[in-house]
CSV table of C-alpha atoms in Angstrom, one decimal:
chain,number,residue,atom,x,y,z
Q,1,MET,CA,0.0,-0.3,0.1
Q,2,ILE,CA,3.0,2.6,0.7
Q,3,LYS,CA,4.4,1.7,-2.7
Q,4,ASP,CA,1.2,2.7,-4.5
Q,5,LEU,CA,1.1,5.8,-2.8
Q,6,ILE,CA,4.5,6.7,-3.5
Q,7,THR,CA,3.8,5.6,-7.1
Q,8,ARG,CA,0.4,8.2,-6.9
Q,9,MET,CA,2.7,11.0,-5.5
Q,10,LEU,CA,5.7,10.2,-8.4
Q,11,GLU,CA,3.0,10.3,-10.9
Q,12,ARG,CA,1.4,13.3,-10.1
Q,13,GLN,CA,4.8,15.0,-9.6
Q,14,ALA,CA,5.9,13.1,-13.1
Q,15,ASP,CA,2.1,14.6,-14.7
Q,16,ARG,CA,2.8,18.5,-13.4
Q,17,LEU,CA,6.6,18.4,-14.7
Q,18,LEU,CA,5.3,17.2,-18.2
Q,19,LYS,CA,2.5,19.6,-18.8
Q,20,LYS,CA,4.8,22.6,-17.6
Q,21,ASN,CA,7.7,21.5,-19.9
Q,22,LYS,CA,5.9,19.7,-22.9
Q,23,PRO,CA,9.1,17.9,-23.7
Q,24,ILE,CA,9.2,15.5,-27.1
Q,25,ILE,CA,7.9,12.4,-25.8
Q,26,VAL,CA,9.2,9.0,-27.4
Q,27,ALA,CA,8.2,5.7,-25.6
Q,28,VAL,CA,9.7,2.5,-26.5
Q,29,THR,CA,7.8,-0.8,-25.8
Q,30,GLY,CA,8.0,-4.6,-27.1
Q,31,SER,CA,9.0,-8.0,-25.9
Q,32,VAL,CA,12.6,-7.7,-26.5
Q,33,GLY,CA,15.1,-5.0,-27.9
Q,34,LYS,CA,13.8,-2.1,-26.3
Q,35,THR,CA,16.9,-0.7,-23.9
Q,36,SER,CA,19.3,-0.9,-26.5
Q,37,THR,CA,16.4,0.8,-28.9
Q,38,LYS,CA,15.8,3.8,-26.3
Q,39,LEU,CA,19.6,4.1,-26.1
Q,40,ASN,CA,20.2,4.4,-29.8
Q,41,ILE,CA,17.4,6.7,-30.5
Q,42,ALA,CA,19.3,9.3,-27.7
Q,43,THR,CA,22.1,9.0,-29.7
Q,44,VAL,CA,20.9,9.7,-32.6
Q,45,LEU,CA,18.5,13.0,-31.3
Q,46,ALA,CA,21.7,14.0,-29.3
Q,47,GLU,CA,22.6,15.9,-33.0
Q,48,LYS,CA,19.8,17.9,-32.4
Q,49,TYR,CA,18.0,17.9,-28.8
Q,50,ARG,CA,19.1,17.8,-25.5
Q,51,VAL,CA,18.2,14.1,-24.7
Q,52,LEU,CA,16.8,12.1,-21.8
Q,53,ALA,CA,17.1,8.4,-21.6
Q,54,HIS,CA,17.9,6.5,-18.8
Q,55,TYR,CA,20.9,3.9,-19.0
Q,56,GLY,CA,18.7,1.3,-17.4
Q,57,SER,CA,15.5,-0.7,-17.7
Q,58,TYR,CA,13.8,2.1,-15.8
Q,59,ASN,CA,10.6,0.7,-17.3
Q,60,THR,CA,8.2,0.0,-14.0
Q,61,HIS,CA,5.5,2.0,-12.8
Q,62,ILE,CA,7.2,3.5,-9.5
Q,63,ALA,CA,10.7,4.2,-12.0
Q,64,VAL,CA,9.3,5.8,-15.3
Q,65,PRO,CA,8.6,9.0,-13.4
Q,66,LEU,CA,11.9,8.9,-11.6
Q,67,ALA,CA,13.3,8.6,-14.8
Q,68,ILE,CA,11.2,12.0,-16.5
Q,69,PHE,CA,12.8,13.6,-13.3
Q,70,ASP,CA,16.5,11.8,-14.5
Q,71,LEU,CA,16.5,10.6,-10.2
Q,72,LYS,CA,17.8,6.7,-9.5
Q,73,VAL,CA,15.4,4.4,-7.3
Q,74,PRO,CA,16.4,4.6,-3.7
Q,75,LEU,CA,19.2,1.9,-2.8
Q,76,ARG,CA,16.8,1.6,0.5
Q,77,LEU,CA,13.4,0.9,-0.9
Q,78,LYS,CA,11.5,0.5,2.4
Q,79,SER,CA,13.3,3.5,4.0
Q,80,PRO,CA,10.5,6.6,4.4
Q,81,LEU,CA,13.0,9.0,4.8
Q,82,SER,CA,14.6,8.1,1.3
Q,83,TRP,CA,11.3,8.4,-0.3
Q,84,ILE,CA,10.9,12.0,0.8
Q,85,LYS,CA,14.1,12.9,-0.4
Q,86,VAL,CA,13.2,11.3,-3.4
Q,87,LEU,CA,9.7,14.0,-3.7
Q,88,TRP,CA,11.5,16.3,-2.3
Q,89,ALA,CA,13.9,16.2,-5.5
Q,90,THR,CA,10.7,16.1,-7.9
Q,91,GLN,CA,9.3,19.7,-5.8
Q,92,LYS,CA,12.7,21.1,-6.4
Q,93,GLN,CA,12.5,20.5,-10.1
Q,94,LEU,CA,9.5,21.7,-10.8
Q,95,SER,CA,10.7,25.2,-9.5
Q,96,GLN,CA,13.7,25.1,-12.2
Q,97,PRO,CA,14.1,25.2,-15.8
Q,98,TYR,CA,13.3,21.6,-17.1
Q,99,PRO,CA,16.9,20.7,-19.0
Q,100,TYR,CA,15.6,18.5,-21.9
Q,101,ASP,CA,13.7,18.6,-24.8
Q,102,VAL,CA,13.0,15.4,-25.6
Q,103,LEU,CA,12.3,12.6,-22.9
Q,104,VAL,CA,13.1,8.7,-24.3
Q,105,LEU,CA,11.2,6.4,-22.0
Q,106,GLU,CA,11.1,2.3,-21.8
Q,107,LEU,CA,7.5,1.0,-21.0
Q,108,GLY,CA,8.1,-2.4,-19.7
Q,109,THR,CA,5.0,-4.6,-18.6
Q,110,ASP,CA,4.7,-8.1,-17.2
Q,111,HIS,CA,0.9,-8.3,-16.7
Q,112,PRO,CA,-1.6,-7.7,-18.8
Q,113,GLY,CA,-3.0,-3.3,-18.4
Q,114,GLU,CA,0.3,-2.4,-17.7
Q,115,ILE,CA,1.5,-0.6,-20.5
Q,116,GLU,CA,-2.0,1.0,-20.9
Q,117,TYR,CA,-2.0,2.7,-17.6
Q,118,PHE,CA,1.0,4.6,-18.2
Q,119,LYS,CA,-1.8,7.1,-20.2
Q,120,LYS,CA,-2.4,8.8,-17.2
Q,121,TYR,CA,-0.1,10.7,-17.5
Q,122,ILE,CA,2.3,10.1,-20.6
Q,123,LYS,CA,0.8,11.2,-23.7
Q,124,PRO,CA,4.2,10.1,-26.5
Q,125,ASP,CA,4.6,12.0,-30.1
Q,126,ILE,CA,6.0,8.6,-31.3
Q,127,ALA,CA,5.7,5.0,-29.9
Q,128,VAL,CA,8.2,2.3,-31.2
Q,129,VAL,CA,7.4,-1.2,-31.0
Q,130,THR,CA,10.5,-3.3,-30.7
Q,131,ALA,CA,9.1,-7.0,-31.3
Q,132,VAL,CA,5.9,-9.1,-30.6
Q,133,ALA,CA,7.6,-12.3,-28.6
Q,134,ALA,CA,7.2,-14.7,-26.2
Q,135,GLU,CA,7.6,-13.0,-22.6
Q,136,HIS,CA,6.3,-13.4,-18.8
Q,137,MET,CA,3.7,-16.0,-20.6
Q,138,GLU,CA,2.9,-17.3,-17.2
Q,139,PHE,CA,0.5,-14.1,-17.0
Q,140,PHE,CA,-0.1,-13.5,-20.9
Q,141,GLY,CA,-0.5,-17.1,-22.0
Q,142,THR,CA,-0.7,-16.6,-25.8
Q,143,ILE,CA,1.2,-14.4,-28.2
Q,144,ASP,CA,-1.6,-12.9,-29.1
Q,145,ALA,CA,-2.2,-11.4,-25.6
Q,146,VAL,CA,1.6,-10.2,-25.7
Q,147,ALA,CA,0.9,-8.0,-29.0
Q,148,LYS,CA,-2.3,-6.6,-27.5
Q,149,GLU,CA,-0.3,-5.7,-24.5
Q,150,GLU,CA,2.9,-3.9,-26.2
Q,151,LEU,CA,0.4,-2.6,-29.2
Q,152,ALA,CA,-1.5,-0.6,-26.6
Q,153,VAL,CA,1.1,2.2,-26.4
Q,154,THR,CA,-0.5,3.3,-29.7
Q,155,HIS,CA,-3.9,3.8,-28.3
Q,156,PHE,CA,-2.1,6.8,-26.5
Q,157,SER,CA,0.5,8.0,-29.3
Q,158,LYS,CA,0.0,10.0,-32.0
Q,159,GLU,CA,1.9,8.0,-34.5
Q,160,THR,CA,3.7,4.9,-34.0
Q,161,LEU,CA,6.9,2.8,-35.6
Q,162,ILE,CA,6.6,-1.2,-35.4
Q,163,ASN,CA,9.8,-3.4,-36.2
Q,164,TYR,CA,8.8,-5.4,-39.2
Q,165,ASP,CA,11.0,-7.9,-39.0
Q,166,ASP,CA,10.5,-9.0,-35.5
Q,167,VAL,CA,6.2,-7.8,-35.1
Q,168,ASP,CA,3.7,-10.1,-37.2
Q,169,MET,CA,2.1,-7.3,-38.9
Q,170,ILE,CA,-1.0,-9.4,-38.7
Q,171,PHE,CA,-1.2,-7.4,-35.3
Q,172,SER,CA,-1.0,-4.0,-36.9
Q,173,LYS,CA,-4.8,-4.4,-36.8
Q,174,LEU,CA,-4.8,-3.6,-32.9
Q,175,VAL,CA,-3.4,-0.3,-34.2
Q,176,PRO,CA,-6.3,2.1,-34.1
Q,177,GLU,CA,-7.1,3.8,-37.1
Q,178,GLY,CA,-6.0,7.9,-37.5
Q,179,ILE,CA,-3.1,6.8,-36.1
Q,180,ASN,CA,0.1,7.7,-38.2
Q,181,LEU,CA,2.2,3.7,-38.6
Q,182,ASP,CA,5.2,3.1,-40.4
Q,183,THR,CA,7.5,0.1,-40.4
Q,184,TYR,CA,11.4,-0.1,-40.1
Q,185,GLY,CA,13.6,-3.2,-40.0
Q,186,THR,CA,15.9,-4.7,-42.3
Q,187,SER,CA,13.4,-6.0,-44.6
Q,188,GLY,CA,13.0,-4.8,-48.2
Q,189,VAL,CA,9.5,-3.5,-47.4
Q,190,ALA,CA,10.0,-1.4,-44.5
Q,191,GLU,CA,9.9,2.3,-45.0
Q,192,TYR,CA,12.7,2.7,-42.6
Q,193,ARG,CA,15.3,0.1,-43.6
Q,194,PHE,CA,19.0,-0.7,-43.8
Q,195,GLU,CA,20.4,-2.5,-46.7
Q,196,THR,CA,23.7,-4.2,-45.5
Q,197,GLN,CA,26.4,-4.3,-48.6
Q,198,ASP,CA,29.6,-5.7,-46.1
Q,199,TYR,CA,29.8,-7.5,-42.8
Q,200,LYS,CA,33.1,-8.1,-40.9
Q,201,PRO,CA,32.3,-9.5,-37.5
Q,202,GLY,CA,33.5,-7.7,-34.6
Q,203,LYS,CA,33.8,-4.5,-36.5
Q,204,GLY,CA,30.5,-3.6,-38.0
Q,205,PHE,CA,28.0,-3.3,-41.3
Q,206,VAL,CA,28.6,-1.1,-44.3
Q,207,GLY,CA,25.2,-0.3,-46.2
Q,208,SER,CA,22.7,2.2,-46.3
Q,209,PHE,CA,20.0,3.5,-44.3
Q,210,VAL,CA,16.8,3.8,-46.4
Q,211,SER,CA,14.3,6.4,-46.0
Q,212,PRO,CA,11.3,7.8,-47.6
Q,213,GLU,CA,13.0,11.4,-46.7
Q,214,PHE,CA,16.3,11.4,-47.7
Q,215,GLY,CA,16.8,7.9,-49.8
Q,216,LYS,CA,19.8,5.8,-49.3
Q,217,GLN,CA,22.5,7.4,-46.8
Q,218,PRO,CA,26.1,5.7,-46.8
Q,219,VAL,CA,26.7,4.7,-43.3
Q,220,THR,CA,28.8,1.9,-41.0
Q,221,LEU,CA,27.0,0.4,-38.1
Q,222,GLN,CA,29.2,-0.2,-35.1
Q,223,VAL,CA,26.6,-3.1,-33.6
Q,224,VAL,CA,27.0,-6.8,-33.4
Q,225,GLY,CA,24.2,-9.2,-35.3
Q,226,GLU,CA,21.4,-8.4,-37.5
Q,227,HIS,CA,19.0,-8.0,-35.2
Q,228,ASN,CA,20.9,-5.0,-33.6
Q,229,ILE,CA,20.7,-2.8,-37.2
Q,230,ARG,CA,16.6,-3.3,-36.2
Q,231,THR,CA,17.7,-0.5,-33.2
Q,232,VAL,CA,19.7,1.4,-34.7
Q,233,VAL,CA,16.8,1.8,-38.1
Q,234,ALA,CA,14.4,2.5,-35.7
Q,235,ALA,CA,16.6,5.6,-33.7
Q,236,GLY,CA,16.9,6.6,-37.3
Q,237,ALA,CA,13.6,6.9,-38.3
Q,238,VAL,CA,12.6,8.8,-34.6
Q,239,GLY,CA,15.4,11.2,-35.3
Q,240,ILE,CA,13.8,12.0,-39.0
Q,241,LYS,CA,10.4,12.1,-37.9
Q,242,LEU,CA,11.7,14.6,-35.0
Q,243,GLY,CA,13.5,16.4,-38.1
Q,244,LEU,CA,17.2,16.0,-37.6
Q,245,THR,CA,18.6,16.8,-41.4
Q,246,ALA,CA,20.2,13.7,-43.0
Q,247,ASP,CA,23.7,15.2,-42.0
Q,248,GLN,CA,22.3,15.0,-38.2
Q,249,VAL,CA,20.5,11.2,-38.6
Q,250,ALA,CA,23.8,10.1,-40.5
Q,251,ALA,CA,26.4,11.1,-37.6
Q,252,GLY,CA,24.0,9.9,-35.3
Q,253,LEU,CA,23.6,6.6,-36.2
Q,254,ALA,CA,27.9,6.3,-36.7
Q,255,LYS,CA,27.6,6.7,-33.0
Q,256,VAL,CA,25.8,4.4,-31.7
Q,257,VAL,CA,27.3,1.6,-30.4
Q,258,PRO,CA,26.8,-1.7,-28.4
Q,259,VAL,CA,24.8,-1.1,-24.6
Q,260,ASN,CA,26.8,-3.4,-21.7
Q,261,GLY,CA,25.2,-6.8,-21.8
Q,262,ARG,CA,23.5,-6.8,-25.1
Q,263,MET,CA,26.0,-8.2,-28.0
Q,264,ASN,CA,29.0,-6.1,-26.5
Q,265,LEU,CA,32.1,-7.5,-27.6
Q,266,LEU,CA,35.1,-8.1,-25.1
Q,267,LYS,CA,38.4,-9.4,-25.0
Q,268,GLY,CA,39.0,-12.8,-23.6
Q,269,LEU,CA,41.7,-15.0,-22.2
Q,270,GLU,CA,43.8,-16.9,-25.3
Q,271,ARG,CA,43.1,-13.5,-27.8
Q,272,SER,CA,39.5,-14.9,-27.3
Q,273,THR,CA,36.4,-13.1,-28.4
Q,274,LEU,CA,33.6,-12.6,-25.7
Q,275,ILE,CA,30.0,-11.9,-26.8
Q,276,ASP,CA,28.1,-10.6,-23.6
Q,277,ASP,CA,24.8,-10.6,-24.3
Q,278,THR,CA,23.9,-11.7,-20.5
Q,279,TYR,CA,21.3,-8.8,-19.5
Q,280,ASN,CA,18.8,-11.1,-20.5
Q,281,SER,CA,17.5,-13.5,-22.5
Q,282,SER,CA,14.1,-14.8,-24.5
Q,283,PRO,CA,13.7,-17.4,-27.5
Q,284,LEU,CA,13.7,-14.5,-29.9
Q,285,ALA,CA,17.1,-13.0,-28.8
Q,286,ALA,CA,18.8,-16.1,-27.7
Q,287,ILE,CA,18.1,-17.7,-31.5
Q,288,ALA,CA,19.1,-14.3,-33.2
Q,289,ALA,CA,22.8,-14.4,-30.7
Q,290,LEU,CA,23.4,-17.5,-31.9
Q,291,GLN,CA,23.4,-16.7,-35.4
Q,292,THR,CA,25.4,-14.1,-35.2
Q,293,LEU,CA,27.9,-16.2,-33.3
Q,294,TYR,CA,28.0,-18.5,-36.0
Q,295,LYS,CA,29.3,-15.8,-38.7
Q,296,PHE,CA,32.4,-15.2,-36.8
Q,297,PRO,CA,35.7,-16.9,-38.6
Q,298,THR,CA,36.9,-19.1,-35.8
Q,299,ASN,CA,38.7,-22.2,-34.8
Q,300,GLN,CA,36.3,-22.8,-31.5
Q,301,ARG,CA,33.0,-21.6,-30.9
Q,302,ILE,CA,31.4,-21.7,-27.4
Q,303,ALA,CA,27.7,-21.2,-26.5
Q,304,ILE,CA,26.8,-20.4,-22.6
Q,305,LEU,CA,23.2,-20.5,-22.7
Q,306,GLY,CA,21.5,-19.9,-19.4
Q,307,SER,CA,17.8,-20.4,-18.5
Q,308,MET,CA,15.1,-18.3,-19.6
Q,309,ASN,CA,12.9,-16.8,-17.0
Q,310,GLU,CA,9.4,-16.0,-16.9
Q,311,LEU,CA,8.2,-18.1,-19.7
Q,312,GLY,CA,5.3,-20.0,-17.7
Q,313,ASP,CA,4.0,-23.0,-19.6
Q,314,TYR,CA,5.9,-22.1,-22.9
Q,315,SER,CA,9.3,-22.5,-20.8
Q,316,ALA,CA,9.8,-26.5,-22.0
Q,317,GLN,CA,8.6,-25.5,-25.2
Q,318,ALA,CA,10.9,-22.3,-25.9
Q,319,HIS,CA,14.0,-24.1,-24.5
Q,320,GLN,CA,13.9,-26.6,-27.0
Q,321,GLN,CA,13.3,-24.2,-29.6
Q,322,VAL,CA,17.0,-22.8,-28.7
Q,323,GLY,CA,18.3,-25.7,-28.4
Q,324,ALA,CA,17.3,-27.1,-32.0
Q,325,ALA,CA,19.1,-23.8,-33.0
Q,326,CYS,CA,22.3,-25.1,-31.7
Q,327,ASP,CA,24.4,-26.6,-34.6
Q,328,PRO,CA,27.2,-28.9,-34.1
Q,329,SER,CA,28.6,-28.4,-37.4
Q,330,LEU,CA,29.1,-24.8,-36.0
Q,331,LEU,CA,29.4,-24.9,-32.4
Q,332,ASP,CA,32.4,-27.1,-30.0
Q,333,TRP,CA,30.3,-26.6,-27.2
Q,334,VAL,CA,27.2,-25.9,-25.9
Q,335,ILE,CA,27.5,-25.0,-21.8
Q,336,THR,CA,24.0,-24.4,-20.1
Q,337,ILE,CA,23.5,-22.9,-16.9
Q,338,GLY,CA,19.7,-23.2,-14.7
Q,339,ALA,CA,17.3,-26.4,-14.5
Q,340,ASP,CA,15.2,-25.0,-17.3
Q,341,ALA,CA,18.2,-24.9,-19.8
Q,342,ALA,CA,19.6,-28.5,-18.1
Q,343,ASN,CA,16.3,-30.1,-18.7
Q,344,PHE,CA,14.9,-28.9,-21.9
Q,345,LEU,CA,17.4,-26.8,-24.0
Q,346,ALA,CA,20.7,-29.1,-23.8
Q,347,PRO,CA,18.9,-32.4,-24.5
Q,348,ALA,CA,17.1,-30.3,-27.5
Q,349,ALA,CA,21.0,-29.2,-28.2
Q,350,GLU,CA,22.4,-32.9,-27.6
Q,351,GLN,CA,20.1,-34.4,-30.1
Q,352,ARG,CA,21.4,-32.1,-32.7
Q,353,GLY,CA,24.5,-33.7,-31.7
Q,354,CYS,CA,26.3,-30.9,-30.0
Q,355,ARG,CA,28.9,-31.2,-27.1
Q,356,VAL,CA,27.2,-30.0,-23.9
Q,357,ARG,CA,27.6,-29.4,-20.5
Q,358,SER,CA,25.5,-28.4,-17.6
Q,359,PHE,CA,25.7,-26.0,-14.8
Q,360,THR,CA,23.4,-24.7,-11.6
Q,361,SER,CA,26.1,-22.5,-11.2
Q,362,PRO,CA,27.7,-19.5,-13.5
Q,363,TYR,CA,30.7,-20.0,-12.2
Q,364,GLU,CA,31.2,-23.5,-12.2
Q,365,ALA,CA,30.2,-22.5,-15.8
Q,366,GLY,CA,32.7,-19.9,-16.5
Q,367,THR,CA,35.5,-22.8,-14.8
Q,368,PHE,CA,34.6,-25.2,-17.1
Q,369,ALA,CA,34.7,-22.9,-20.3
Q,370,HIS,CA,37.9,-21.7,-19.0
Q,371,SER,CA,39.3,-25.1,-19.2
Q,372,ILE,CA,38.7,-26.0,-22.6
Q,373,LEU,CA,39.2,-22.5,-24.5
Q,374,GLN,CA,41.6,-22.3,-27.4
Q,375,ALA,CA,43.3,-19.6,-28.6
Q,376,ARG,CA,41.5,-17.3,-30.7
Q,377,ALA,CA,38.0,-18.8,-29.6
Q,378,VAL,CA,34.6,-16.9,-29.6
Q,379,VAL,CA,32.5,-17.0,-27.0
Q,380,LEU,CA,28.4,-16.3,-26.7
Q,381,ALA,CA,27.2,-15.9,-23.3
Q,382,LYS,CA,23.7,-15.9,-22.8
Q,383,GLY,CA,20.9,-15.8,-19.9
Q,384,SER,CA,18.2,-14.5,-17.7
Q,385,GLN,CA,19.0,-13.1,-14.6
Q,386,ASN,CA,17.9,-14.9,-11.1
Q,387,GLY,CA,19.1,-18.8,-11.2
Q,388,VAL,CA,21.5,-17.6,-13.8
Q,389,PHE,CA,23.6,-14.1,-13.9
Q,390,ALA,CA,25.5,-15.6,-17.2
Q,391,GLU,CA,27.9,-12.3,-16.5
Q,392,GLU,CA,29.2,-14.4,-13.8
Q,393,ALA,CA,30.5,-16.7,-15.8
Q,394,LEU,CA,32.4,-14.4,-18.6
Q,395,LYS,CA,34.3,-13.3,-15.6
Q,396,GLU,CA,36.6,-16.6,-16.0
Q,397,LEU,CA,37.5,-15.9,-19.5
Q,398,LEU,CA,38.0,-12.0,-19.5
Q,399,GLY,CA,41.6,-11.0,-20.6
Q,400,GLU,CA,41.9,-7.8,-18.8
Q,401,VAL,CA,41.6,-6.8,-15.7
Q,402,ASP,CA,39.6,-3.5,-16.2
Q,403,GLU,CA,37.0,-5.4,-18.9
Q,404,ASP,CA,34.5,-6.7,-15.8
Q,405,GLN,CA,33.7,-3.0,-15.6
Q,406,LYS,CA,32.0,-3.6,-18.4
Q,407,LEU,CA,29.6,-6.5,-17.4
Q,408,VAL,CA,26.3,-5.9,-16.2
Q,409,ARG,CA,25.0,-6.3,-12.7
Q,410,GLN,CA,28.0,-5.3,-10.7
Q,411,SER,CA,26.9,-3.0,-7.9
Q,412,ALA,CA,27.0,-4.2,-3.9
Q,413,ASP,CA,23.0,-5.0,-4.4
Q,414,TRP,CA,23.6,-7.3,-7.2
Q,415,MET,CA,26.6,-9.2,-5.9
Q,416,ALA,CA,24.6,-9.9,-2.5
Q,417,ILE,CA,21.7,-11.3,-4.4
Q,418,LYS,CA,24.4,-13.2,-6.4
Q,419,GLN,CA,26.5,-14.3,-3.0
Q,420,LYS,CA,23.4,-15.5,-1.6
Q,421,GLN,CA,22.4,-18.0,-4.8
Q,422,PHE,CA,25.8,-18.8,-5.8
Q,423,GLY,CA,28.0,-18.5,-2.7
Q,424,ALA,CA,29.9,-15.3,-4.9
Q,425,PRO,CA,32.4,-13.3,-3.3
Q,426,GLU,CA,30.7,-9.8,-2.2
Q,427,ALA,CA,31.6,-6.8,-4.0
Q,428,ASN,CA,34.4,-4.5,-2.4
Q,429,ASP,CA,32.5,-1.3,-3.7
């Protein structure tokens, strides 16, 4: 009840701030890719505007108002004094000039109706829907229900951009009539798209950003994986819709780099390359990450695949799908972390002919990966959070001491959670 009260108070403050300052609002929803898309949009828009986009996944009912005020969730969530300080900070900001022209907000959902909830005080100028795929299936049950939830943002937005590649366009019927709707992606039929001319693993995609407004613009994208091209194309499309020039769009696209924990390349032992995609996982994202791994030229490829959480009754099928995507001709080892990965993903990968080892702890998985690592290997790590934390497996493989600062969830609070689950050492800071 106290949490609900604080949430309502923060929402009222956010509503007051938005009505007073009237910033442009870009809202990002979708089953996967929200945070990368959000940050890429902010990077491109920064060529013209003062932009606010929180680095982390500030997408819950209580966190979104804080993101609007550029405030963090207090470390002591149950401390009344902490929340009094937060509310005082919001009141102080209301009396000052707002330092941003554009807000890029990530709107997340765990249950039906949560996206619609935000319309109480958020009226996006542009909504971006990144994907419709299996997520929180214990609450949604069907993909149709997921689509209805993610596309609910179109009901209170002025215009919408939908990822043509990762949203079945049959769901476009859920977009209300009269809403300006465009698509983006790598498909040739998307209004905003990227056409690849050359790709060098680890060095990016050379090609053209194509838009109705500016035609073909040559650009090199510094991202890993074709699925991440779409997050950059979304950023370019939003930039054009918000009045950036062709030169500004091109400059912004060229500045986009991978986000920590999301297909980010790290230097490993034995001159290996680590593909850090440990922030979270879903069937769509895991299979896309595997497809990216397969394109890296190397004598050894290792996939560390953790369980995918919050899939409900769909979990067994989802893990089997990822296991079936493990190609023994392109993988030397599949290493799993967590119960569902061991029970469902591992057998499916073994049936394909892959060599598989399963572990309950990311530290054990990392130790095994270290023991089999060959020179110039390429290692992909992908998994969900609780019960997995695949970033800890990568710690066993890092080639440079300071590289661990690029891993996700390294704060003292997170390390305490990991220690409780796996006996991990506590953080020093």
